[in-house]
């Protein structure tokens, strides 16, 4: 009895310390970090200042140098419009798929597996990271809806539940996404004509996502993260919680008249979706297989197809899109600014300055670690894998070529750093927090543990491969 009491007392003290640490992290972040859009503007100004100080002007007139930098920014501003649209679609269509009836049926079947906090944390983590590996938008929204539904289910069945831990489990998919089939950097460089194709060529996903290194890291994550959440669930205390009172599902009913019946027709939606599916299969066959066909465009096309088939009508598909599109605002507004930053670095010669620094201070062994660490830091300020590749990609490519390092490994090192600090950066947790009614400081103590586990896994992976 004394041992158990003393053990519980230690658990309470350790949990209290973790909560205190998480509150300090959040309060510090609130004080020093403005909104993501403001950060993008500040990064633009900082990049322009560095270009002015570290690069040579075309003329001896400093005013002309500043004007040139501004022109570089404006030139780059428009260079990633296609990429921006691809990123918007991959988030929105993943969200749309998560709102469909088949996914809802999957969620209801998963709830029956959740008997207590430990099994619930394990189950939610496993399913969330699995779907996030397929598509990060799908995994993010699926996890949020699953956590919310589980909170409702536990109340109905009188199951004691640590609801914040379940919320953290639902966010765990952001730890695996960049090494999955919707990972921005690996899919970008697998596209013909991507913005760095003239520097590095096209690298298929069998060298990045399906490489032995990434398969090893992913298996460690798939085994380690659910197991960690299970044991945290066994040791954590349960408490009562309050779910949001606002309705987050559309239950509106309207009268259908005339030509509107086409929008509500299953035959129309399934016919169009079936044709799209055939086109997708033909495309995969021409590429030599499904995995060889994977690119941003192919993933988005298939998500569009499945969304239409799963919702069963044009009307429901459109309604789900209207719900999902709000989450893409940050991408739409910030990506042109990141493209402008890329333009300054590319056309002013700042890329060469940075890459020369890495080359002089790195070796073929240490450079992937520097890339991993720097990507984790940059992700705090640029919470977007695609935007981060636009900023860091040119530097990595230049330095990797000079150091003669496999480009694919450097790309995955950036992907690992980006997804790791998602566990500390709550930007992408906003949809989850809105749906579940949780606060960032409630899930951060648990995601901090996942961060430490991921740090160990990725460090070992980069060292042994």
Tab-separated table of C-alpha atoms in Angstrom:
chain	number	residue	atom	x	y	z
A	1	UNK	CA	0.000	0.000	0.000
A	2	UNK	CA	2.824	2.401	0.876
A	3	UNK	CA	4.618	1.580	-2.393
A	4	UNK	CA	1.511	2.211	-4.515
A	5	UNK	CA	0.672	5.413	-2.696
A	6	UNK	CA	4.241	6.690	-3.016
A	7	UNK	CA	4.304	5.679	-6.703
A	8	UNK	CA	1.077	7.540	-7.416
A	9	UNK	CA	2.442	10.566	-5.582
A	10	UNK	CA	5.497	10.533	-7.834
A	11	UNK	CA	3.275	10.203	-10.908
A	12	UNK	CA	1.235	13.180	-9.756
A	13	UNK	CA	4.358	15.281	-9.212
A	14	UNK	CA	5.808	14.309	-12.610
A	15	UNK	CA	2.518	15.098	-14.357
A	16	UNK	CA	2.310	18.415	-12.524
A	17	UNK	CA	5.841	19.260	-13.688
A	18	UNK	CA	4.916	18.332	-17.259
A	19	UNK	CA	1.844	20.571	-17.133
A	20	UNK	CA	3.946	23.386	-15.700
A	21	UNK	CA	6.509	22.955	-18.476
A	22	UNK	CA	3.806	22.914	-21.149
A	23	UNK	CA	2.238	26.091	-19.741
A	24	UNK	CA	5.636	27.804	-19.801
A	25	UNK	CA	6.204	26.749	-23.411
A	26	UNK	CA	2.760	27.987	-24.480
A	27	UNK	CA	3.025	31.279	-22.594
A	28	UNK	CA	6.479	31.909	-24.057
A	29	UNK	CA	5.232	31.121	-27.546
A	30	UNK	CA	2.307	33.531	-27.113
A	31	UNK	CA	4.688	36.304	-26.053
A	32	UNK	CA	7.288	35.922	-28.789
A	33	UNK	CA	5.373	34.430	-31.746
A	34	UNK	CA	2.876	36.553	-33.702
A	35	UNK	CA	0.389	35.044	-36.154
A	36	UNK	CA	1.743	32.750	-38.905
A	37	UNK	CA	0.986	35.403	-41.537
A	38	UNK	CA	2.905	38.021	-39.572
A	39	UNK	CA	5.792	35.567	-39.185
A	40	UNK	CA	5.855	35.096	-42.966
A	41	UNK	CA	6.125	38.876	-43.410
A	42	UNK	CA	8.899	39.130	-40.810
A	43	UNK	CA	10.784	36.285	-42.496
A	44	UNK	CA	10.435	38.127	-45.810
A	45	UNK	CA	11.944	41.275	-44.315
A	46	UNK	CA	14.724	39.300	-42.626
A	47	UNK	CA	15.580	37.528	-45.883
A	48	UNK	CA	15.638	40.824	-47.764
A	49	UNK	CA	17.959	42.315	-45.121
A	50	UNK	CA	20.327	39.334	-45.310
A	51	UNK	CA	20.368	39.545	-49.110
A	52	UNK	CA	21.214	43.257	-48.898
A	53	UNK	CA	24.058	42.616	-46.426
A	54	UNK	CA	25.521	39.385	-47.793
A	55	UNK	CA	25.157	39.578	-51.571
A	56	UNK	CA	26.747	41.822	-54.135
A	57	UNK	CA	24.587	44.371	-55.990
A	58	UNK	CA	24.585	44.507	-59.761
A	59	UNK	CA	25.649	48.169	-59.501
A	60	UNK	CA	27.388	50.298	-56.866
A	61	UNK	CA	24.166	52.112	-55.991
A	62	UNK	CA	22.688	50.735	-52.708
A	63	UNK	CA	19.225	51.967	-53.708
A	64	UNK	CA	19.412	49.905	-56.878
A	65	UNK	CA	20.396	46.897	-54.753
A	66	UNK	CA	17.266	47.236	-52.621
A	67	UNK	CA	15.178	47.697	-55.749
A	68	UNK	CA	16.693	44.533	-57.237
A	69	UNK	CA	15.881	42.574	-54.080
A	70	UNK	CA	12.289	43.809	-54.236
A	71	UNK	CA	12.134	42.713	-57.876
A	72	UNK	CA	13.512	39.291	-56.923
A	73	UNK	CA	10.753	38.975	-54.329
A	74	UNK	CA	8.038	39.966	-56.790
A	75	UNK	CA	9.384	37.532	-59.385
A	76	UNK	CA	9.359	34.660	-56.920
A	77	UNK	CA	5.913	35.625	-55.571
A	78	UNK	CA	4.216	34.150	-58.659
A	79	UNK	CA	6.394	31.073	-59.196
A	80	UNK	CA	4.602	28.659	-56.857
A	81	UNK	CA	0.958	29.254	-57.765
A	82	UNK	CA	0.513	25.701	-59.087
A	83	UNK	CA	2.212	24.294	-56.008
A	84	UNK	CA	0.029	26.451	-53.738
A	85	UNK	CA	-3.123	25.089	-55.360
A	86	UNK	CA	-1.814	21.537	-54.991
A	87	UNK	CA	-1.272	22.093	-51.260
A	88	UNK	CA	-4.730	23.618	-50.816
A	89	UNK	CA	-6.347	20.661	-52.575
A	90	UNK	CA	-4.465	18.021	-50.605
A	91	UNK	CA	-5.709	19.554	-47.328
A	92	UNK	CA	-9.270	20.332	-48.415
A	93	UNK	CA	-9.911	17.031	-50.223
A	94	UNK	CA	-8.473	15.044	-47.319
A	95	UNK	CA	-10.830	16.915	-45.010
A	96	UNK	CA	-13.749	16.266	-47.387
A	97	UNK	CA	-13.005	12.541	-47.350
A	98	UNK	CA	-12.940	12.531	-43.540
A	99	UNK	CA	-16.491	13.939	-43.487
A	100	UNK	CA	-17.949	11.138	-45.631
A	101	UNK	CA	-20.293	8.354	-44.462
A	102	UNK	CA	-17.815	5.479	-44.995
A	103	UNK	CA	-15.295	7.226	-42.749
A	104	UNK	CA	-18.069	7.874	-40.214
A	105	UNK	CA	-18.905	4.164	-40.277
A	106	UNK	CA	-15.238	3.353	-39.706
A	107	UNK	CA	-15.189	5.686	-36.699
A	108	UNK	CA	-18.251	4.011	-35.173
A	109	UNK	CA	-16.624	0.586	-35.509
A	110	UNK	CA	-13.418	1.876	-33.911
A	111	UNK	CA	-15.292	3.192	-30.875
A	112	UNK	CA	-16.235	-0.369	-29.893
A	113	UNK	CA	-12.526	-1.161	-29.420
A	114	UNK	CA	-12.079	1.593	-26.817
A	115	UNK	CA	-12.764	0.048	-23.412
A	116	UNK	CA	-10.672	2.448	-21.311
A	117	UNK	CA	-8.186	5.314	-21.671
A	118	UNK	CA	-5.238	3.024	-22.433
A	119	UNK	CA	-6.909	1.054	-25.222
A	120	UNK	CA	-8.540	4.236	-26.536
A	121	UNK	CA	-5.208	6.078	-26.696
A	122	UNK	CA	-3.569	3.127	-28.484
A	123	UNK	CA	-6.431	2.741	-30.972
A	124	UNK	CA	-6.820	6.433	-31.781
A	125	UNK	CA	-3.064	6.841	-32.289
A	126	UNK	CA	-2.775	3.787	-34.538
A	127	UNK	CA	-5.694	4.700	-36.809
A	128	UNK	CA	-4.771	8.382	-36.935
A	129	UNK	CA	-1.153	7.827	-37.949
A	130	UNK	CA	-2.234	5.187	-40.477
A	131	UNK	CA	-4.596	7.576	-42.258
A	132	UNK	CA	-2.168	10.487	-41.896
A	133	UNK	CA	0.467	8.361	-43.620
A	134	UNK	CA	-1.965	8.056	-46.537
A	135	UNK	CA	-3.022	11.713	-46.476
A	136	UNK	CA	-2.218	14.242	-43.789
A	137	UNK	CA	-5.444	16.245	-44.214
A	138	UNK	CA	-7.508	13.070	-43.928
A	139	UNK	CA	-5.561	11.914	-40.862
A	140	UNK	CA	-5.792	15.290	-39.122
A	141	UNK	CA	-9.555	15.700	-39.493
A	142	UNK	CA	-10.272	11.992	-38.990
A	143	UNK	CA	-8.340	12.062	-35.718
A	144	UNK	CA	-10.206	15.152	-34.524
A	145	UNK	CA	-13.628	13.683	-35.334
A	146	UNK	CA	-12.658	10.323	-33.810
A	147	UNK	CA	-11.538	12.007	-30.577
A	148	UNK	CA	-14.759	14.016	-30.369
A	149	UNK	CA	-16.930	10.963	-31.068
A	150	UNK	CA	-14.959	8.980	-28.500
A	151	UNK	CA	-15.582	11.697	-25.909
A	152	UNK	CA	-19.326	11.448	-26.592
A	153	UNK	CA	-19.212	7.638	-26.585
A	154	UNK	CA	-17.365	7.506	-23.247
A	155	UNK	CA	-19.958	9.765	-21.630
A	156	UNK	CA	-22.823	7.634	-22.948
A	157	UNK	CA	-21.195	4.389	-21.764
A	158	UNK	CA	-19.846	5.897	-18.496
A	159	UNK	CA	-16.278	5.003	-19.458
A	160	UNK	CA	-13.642	6.952	-17.469
A	161	UNK	CA	-11.504	8.802	-20.000
A	162	UNK	CA	-8.465	11.074	-20.062
A	163	UNK	CA	-9.869	13.260	-22.842
A	164	UNK	CA	-6.759	15.481	-23.346
A	165	UNK	CA	-4.622	12.357	-23.848
A	166	UNK	CA	-7.069	11.202	-26.547
A	167	UNK	CA	-6.789	14.629	-28.166
A	168	UNK	CA	-2.999	14.259	-28.235
A	169	UNK	CA	-3.384	10.778	-29.750
A	170	UNK	CA	-5.560	12.272	-32.481
A	171	UNK	CA	-2.781	14.768	-33.291
A	172	UNK	CA	-0.058	12.110	-33.522
A	173	UNK	CA	-0.593	11.762	-37.278
A	174	UNK	CA	1.346	14.995	-37.816
A	175	UNK	CA	4.432	13.077	-36.649
A	176	UNK	CA	4.368	10.700	-39.640
A	177	UNK	CA	2.766	12.677	-42.469
A	178	UNK	CA	5.853	14.084	-44.208
A	179	UNK	CA	7.265	10.587	-44.605
A	180	UNK	CA	3.933	9.371	-46.002
A	181	UNK	CA	2.134	9.463	-49.323
A	182	UNK	CA	1.134	13.127	-49.000
A	183	UNK	CA	4.542	14.360	-47.820
A	184	UNK	CA	5.155	17.707	-49.527
A	185	UNK	CA	8.883	17.548	-50.244
A	186	UNK	CA	9.039	13.903	-51.491
A	187	UNK	CA	5.999	14.394	-53.742
A	188	UNK	CA	7.207	17.731	-55.097
A	189	UNK	CA	10.522	16.313	-56.276
A	190	UNK	CA	8.694	13.339	-57.815
A	191	UNK	CA	6.772	15.727	-60.094
A	192	UNK	CA	8.016	16.422	-63.600
A	193	UNK	CA	9.032	20.069	-63.956
A	194	UNK	CA	9.041	20.943	-60.234
A	195	UNK	CA	10.674	24.255	-59.332
A	196	UNK	CA	14.072	22.670	-58.526
A	197	UNK	CA	14.037	20.133	-61.370
A	198	UNK	CA	16.852	21.915	-63.224
A	199	UNK	CA	19.074	21.559	-60.127
A	200	UNK	CA	18.269	18.053	-58.885
A	201	UNK	CA	16.135	16.368	-61.509
A	202	UNK	CA	13.148	14.177	-60.608
A	203	UNK	CA	13.490	11.758	-57.674
A	204	UNK	CA	10.811	9.021	-57.525
A	205	UNK	CA	9.224	8.040	-54.228
A	206	UNK	CA	10.992	4.669	-54.147
A	207	UNK	CA	14.080	6.663	-53.132
A	208	UNK	CA	12.260	8.748	-50.494
A	209	UNK	CA	8.922	7.548	-49.097
A	210	UNK	CA	9.502	3.887	-50.022
A	211	UNK	CA	13.230	3.865	-49.269
A	212	UNK	CA	14.578	1.371	-46.670
A	213	UNK	CA	15.496	4.308	-44.420
A	214	UNK	CA	11.988	5.755	-44.366
A	215	UNK	CA	10.336	2.339	-44.068
A	216	UNK	CA	12.476	1.704	-40.984
A	217	UNK	CA	11.612	5.084	-39.442
A	218	UNK	CA	7.912	4.639	-40.234
A	219	UNK	CA	7.770	1.156	-38.702
A	220	UNK	CA	9.406	2.484	-35.540
A	221	UNK	CA	6.775	5.231	-35.389
A	222	UNK	CA	3.890	2.845	-36.074
A	223	UNK	CA	5.041	0.543	-33.276
A	224	UNK	CA	6.420	3.097	-30.847
A	225	UNK	CA	3.824	5.896	-30.805
A	226	UNK	CA	0.702	3.780	-30.093
A	227	UNK	CA	2.645	1.802	-27.470
A	228	UNK	CA	3.796	4.966	-25.711
A	229	UNK	CA	0.262	6.371	-25.711
A	230	UNK	CA	-1.057	3.060	-24.324
A	231	UNK	CA	1.260	3.156	-21.319
A	232	UNK	CA	0.589	6.847	-20.743
A	233	UNK	CA	-3.111	5.970	-20.784
A	234	UNK	CA	-2.563	3.267	-18.150
A	235	UNK	CA	-0.701	5.666	-15.872
A	236	UNK	CA	-2.816	8.773	-16.385
A	237	UNK	CA	-5.709	9.910	-14.231
A	238	UNK	CA	-9.170	10.330	-15.679
A	239	UNK	CA	-11.273	13.424	-15.127
A	240	UNK	CA	-14.588	14.848	-16.209
A	241	UNK	CA	-14.546	16.992	-19.331
A	242	UNK	CA	-16.869	19.247	-21.303
A	243	UNK	CA	-17.507	18.887	-25.009
A	244	UNK	CA	-18.276	21.897	-27.244
A	245	UNK	CA	-21.948	22.832	-27.225
A	246	UNK	CA	-21.970	24.163	-30.784
A	247	UNK	CA	-23.168	21.829	-33.504
A	248	UNK	CA	-20.344	20.915	-35.834
A	249	UNK	CA	-22.226	18.602	-38.173
A	250	UNK	CA	-24.619	19.833	-40.849
A	251	UNK	CA	-28.063	18.326	-40.336
A	252	UNK	CA	-29.990	20.799	-42.490
A	253	UNK	CA	-32.776	19.496	-44.715
A	254	UNK	CA	-33.986	21.330	-47.792
A	255	UNK	CA	-36.622	20.698	-50.421
A	256	UNK	CA	-35.231	19.362	-53.703
A	257	UNK	CA	-36.858	20.643	-56.884
A	258	UNK	CA	-36.289	20.543	-60.638
A	259	UNK	CA	-32.736	20.345	-61.924
A	260	UNK	CA	-31.427	20.342	-58.341
A	261	UNK	CA	-32.243	16.623	-58.310
A	262	UNK	CA	-29.118	16.060	-60.412
A	263	UNK	CA	-27.008	17.482	-57.589
A	264	UNK	CA	-28.582	15.004	-55.161
A	265	UNK	CA	-28.506	11.998	-57.489
A	266	UNK	CA	-26.325	9.071	-56.474
A	267	UNK	CA	-26.313	7.789	-60.051
A	268	UNK	CA	-24.784	11.038	-61.332
A	269	UNK	CA	-22.135	11.179	-58.580
A	270	UNK	CA	-21.192	7.515	-58.900
A	271	UNK	CA	-21.068	7.709	-62.705
A	272	UNK	CA	-18.719	10.702	-62.651
A	273	UNK	CA	-16.684	9.231	-59.802
A	274	UNK	CA	-16.492	5.869	-61.580
A	275	UNK	CA	-15.177	7.507	-64.759
A	276	UNK	CA	-12.578	9.406	-62.745
A	277	UNK	CA	-11.546	6.176	-61.021
A	278	UNK	CA	-11.063	4.439	-64.386
A	279	UNK	CA	-8.944	7.360	-65.593
A	280	UNK	CA	-6.841	7.132	-62.427
A	281	UNK	CA	-6.303	3.393	-62.861
A	282	UNK	CA	-5.298	3.900	-66.500
A	283	UNK	CA	-2.853	6.603	-65.401
A	284	UNK	CA	-1.345	4.246	-62.812
A	285	UNK	CA	-1.060	1.505	-65.422
A	286	UNK	CA	0.739	3.805	-67.844
A	287	UNK	CA	3.196	4.769	-65.100
A	288	UNK	CA	3.977	1.117	-64.392
A	289	UNK	CA	2.060	0.722	-61.142
A	290	UNK	CA	0.247	2.658	-58.436
A	291	UNK	CA	3.347	3.591	-56.431
A	292	UNK	CA	5.200	4.791	-59.500
A	293	UNK	CA	2.243	7.004	-60.425
A	294	UNK	CA	2.134	8.755	-57.045
A	295	UNK	CA	2.636	12.511	-57.259
A	296	UNK	CA	0.801	15.541	-55.905
A	297	UNK	CA	-1.471	15.677	-58.939
A	298	UNK	CA	-2.250	11.949	-58.829
A	299	UNK	CA	-2.980	12.018	-55.069
A	300	UNK	CA	-5.309	15.011	-55.449
A	301	UNK	CA	-7.097	13.445	-58.407
A	302	UNK	CA	-7.744	10.249	-56.449
A	303	UNK	CA	-8.866	12.165	-53.362
A	304	UNK	CA	-11.318	14.112	-55.528
A	305	UNK	CA	-12.595	10.839	-57.012
A	306	UNK	CA	-12.996	9.066	-53.664
A	307	UNK	CA	-14.636	12.137	-52.115
A	308	UNK	CA	-17.280	12.164	-54.823
A	309	UNK	CA	-17.868	8.406	-54.547
A	310	UNK	CA	-17.940	8.357	-50.739
A	311	UNK	CA	-20.357	11.294	-50.384
A	312	UNK	CA	-22.653	9.874	-53.051
A	313	UNK	CA	-23.927	13.168	-54.459
A	314	UNK	CA	-22.598	16.408	-55.869
A	315	UNK	CA	-24.545	18.328	-53.223
A	316	UNK	CA	-23.027	16.488	-50.248
A	317	UNK	CA	-19.569	16.685	-51.822
A	318	UNK	CA	-19.957	20.464	-52.277
A	319	UNK	CA	-21.266	20.930	-48.721
A	320	UNK	CA	-18.309	19.030	-47.292
A	321	UNK	CA	-15.936	21.140	-49.405
A	322	UNK	CA	-17.458	24.345	-48.027
A	323	UNK	CA	-16.810	23.078	-44.499
A	324	UNK	CA	-13.245	22.050	-45.313
A	325	UNK	CA	-12.066	25.022	-47.332
A	326	UNK	CA	-11.724	27.349	-44.345
A	327	UNK	CA	-8.733	25.354	-43.131
A	328	UNK	CA	-6.781	26.236	-46.280
A	329	UNK	CA	-6.748	29.995	-45.647
A	330	UNK	CA	-3.271	29.925	-44.143
A	331	UNK	CA	-1.835	28.125	-47.165
A	332	UNK	CA	-3.484	30.500	-49.638
A	333	UNK	CA	-2.188	33.627	-47.897
A	334	UNK	CA	1.244	32.466	-46.761
A	335	UNK	CA	2.568	30.397	-49.659
A	336	UNK	CA	3.002	33.372	-52.044
A	337	UNK	CA	5.113	35.036	-49.334
A	338	UNK	CA	7.267	31.923	-48.996
A	339	UNK	CA	7.603	31.913	-52.782
A	340	UNK	CA	8.786	35.522	-52.565
A	341	UNK	CA	11.384	34.509	-49.970
A	342	UNK	CA	12.524	31.751	-52.320
A	343	UNK	CA	12.767	34.335	-55.117
A	344	UNK	CA	15.043	36.600	-53.043
A	345	UNK	CA	17.301	33.707	-52.095
A	346	UNK	CA	17.385	32.288	-55.603
A	347	UNK	CA	17.959	35.424	-57.687
A	348	UNK	CA	20.095	37.449	-55.269
A	349	UNK	CA	22.663	34.676	-54.716
A	350	UNK	CA	21.777	34.273	-51.020
A	351	UNK	CA	21.310	30.533	-51.609
A	352	UNK	CA	24.989	30.234	-52.502
A	353	UNK	CA	26.004	32.103	-49.344
A	354	UNK	CA	24.019	29.760	-47.097
A	355	UNK	CA	25.025	26.588	-48.932
A	356	UNK	CA	28.706	27.580	-48.791
A	357	UNK	CA	28.376	28.011	-45.021
A	358	UNK	CA	26.947	24.492	-44.644
A	359	UNK	CA	29.568	23.018	-46.940
A	360	UNK	CA	32.404	24.589	-44.972
A	361	UNK	CA	31.003	23.523	-41.599
A	362	UNK	CA	29.556	20.096	-42.446
A	363	UNK	CA	30.640	16.666	-43.587
A	364	UNK	CA	28.760	14.079	-45.577
A	365	UNK	CA	27.761	12.474	-42.248
A	366	UNK	CA	26.787	15.603	-40.273
A	367	UNK	CA	24.933	17.552	-42.978
A	368	UNK	CA	21.716	15.445	-42.810
A	369	UNK	CA	21.665	16.040	-39.029
A	370	UNK	CA	22.072	19.792	-39.537
A	371	UNK	CA	19.253	19.644	-42.087
A	372	UNK	CA	17.066	17.702	-39.631
A	373	UNK	CA	17.672	20.127	-36.753
A	374	UNK	CA	17.321	23.274	-38.862
A	375	UNK	CA	14.092	21.940	-40.398
A	376	UNK	CA	12.664	21.399	-36.925
A	377	UNK	CA	13.520	24.975	-35.959
A	378	UNK	CA	12.233	26.482	-39.206
A	379	UNK	CA	8.955	24.563	-38.804
A	380	UNK	CA	8.215	26.575	-35.668
A	381	UNK	CA	8.180	29.714	-37.809
A	382	UNK	CA	7.024	28.231	-41.136
A	383	UNK	CA	4.397	25.646	-40.092
A	384	UNK	CA	3.992	24.200	-43.560
A	385	UNK	CA	5.962	21.391	-45.134
A	386	UNK	CA	5.467	22.758	-48.634
A	387	UNK	CA	6.365	26.317	-47.645
A	388	UNK	CA	9.372	25.037	-45.759
A	389	UNK	CA	10.643	23.130	-48.793
A	390	UNK	CA	10.240	26.291	-50.874
A	391	UNK	CA	12.483	28.156	-48.412
A	392	UNK	CA	15.006	25.453	-47.451
A	393	UNK	CA	14.959	23.274	-50.544
A	394	UNK	CA	17.274	25.407	-52.708
A	395	UNK	CA	19.872	25.582	-49.904
A	396	UNK	CA	19.749	21.842	-49.257
A	397	UNK	CA	20.091	20.977	-52.946
A	398	UNK	CA	23.076	23.252	-53.440
A	399	UNK	CA	24.921	22.041	-50.328
A	400	UNK	CA	24.133	18.358	-50.931
A	401	UNK	CA	25.553	18.580	-54.437
A	402	UNK	CA	28.776	20.153	-53.208
A	403	UNK	CA	29.155	17.592	-50.416
A	404	UNK	CA	28.173	14.720	-52.732
A	405	UNK	CA	25.411	13.433	-50.416
A	406	UNK	CA	22.416	11.435	-51.685
A	407	UNK	CA	19.732	14.029	-52.341
A	408	UNK	CA	16.919	11.744	-51.222
A	409	UNK	CA	18.384	11.355	-47.734
A	410	UNK	CA	18.652	15.129	-47.299
A	411	UNK	CA	15.043	15.570	-48.428
A	412	UNK	CA	13.862	13.015	-45.857
A	413	UNK	CA	16.016	14.641	-43.159
A	414	UNK	CA	14.072	17.851	-43.798
A	415	UNK	CA	10.797	15.887	-43.715
A	416	UNK	CA	11.694	14.328	-40.336
A	417	UNK	CA	12.596	17.672	-38.782
A	418	UNK	CA	9.421	19.275	-40.077
A	419	UNK	CA	7.073	16.607	-38.743
A	420	UNK	CA	8.916	16.265	-35.432
A	421	UNK	CA	8.287	19.797	-34.150
A	422	UNK	CA	4.628	19.612	-35.127
A	423	UNK	CA	4.330	18.060	-31.677
A	424	UNK	CA	5.395	21.435	-30.222
A	425	UNK	CA	3.855	23.738	-32.857
A	426	UNK	CA	0.046	23.877	-32.401
A	427	UNK	CA	-0.686	25.603	-35.741
A	428	UNK	CA	-2.084	22.478	-37.434
A	429	UNK	CA	-3.829	21.431	-34.221
A	430	UNK	CA	-6.328	24.292	-34.585
A	431	UNK	CA	-8.942	22.184	-36.458
A	432	UNK	CA	-8.575	19.443	-33.829
A	433	UNK	CA	-8.883	21.877	-30.938
A	434	UNK	CA	-11.979	23.430	-32.501
A	435	UNK	CA	-13.725	20.084	-32.999
A	436	UNK	CA	-12.770	18.544	-29.645
A	437	UNK	CA	-13.063	21.685	-27.522
A	438	UNK	CA	-9.618	21.064	-25.998
A	439	UNK	CA	-6.929	23.677	-25.416
A	440	UNK	CA	-3.349	23.491	-26.648
A	441	UNK	CA	-1.915	23.352	-23.126
A	442	UNK	CA	-4.065	20.292	-22.379
A	443	UNK	CA	-2.560	18.144	-25.136
A	444	UNK	CA	1.000	19.525	-25.137
A	445	UNK	CA	2.284	17.512	-22.120
A	446	UNK	CA	1.512	14.333	-24.048
A	447	UNK	CA	2.710	15.496	-27.473
A	448	UNK	CA	5.944	16.554	-25.758
A	449	UNK	CA	6.534	12.879	-24.914
A	450	UNK	CA	5.873	11.964	-28.562
A	451	UNK	CA	8.350	14.665	-29.585
A	452	UNK	CA	11.091	13.076	-27.464
A	453	UNK	CA	10.297	9.612	-28.858
A	454	UNK	CA	10.408	10.950	-32.418
A	455	UNK	CA	13.691	12.741	-31.757
A	456	UNK	CA	15.251	9.428	-30.734
A	457	UNK	CA	13.789	7.492	-33.681
A	458	UNK	CA	14.820	10.006	-36.331
A	459	UNK	CA	18.305	10.491	-34.920
A	460	UNK	CA	18.941	6.740	-34.925
A	461	UNK	CA	17.501	6.439	-38.451
A	462	UNK	CA	19.772	9.133	-39.899
A	463	UNK	CA	22.783	7.640	-38.113
A	464	UNK	CA	22.461	4.026	-39.240
A	465	UNK	CA	21.351	4.606	-42.851
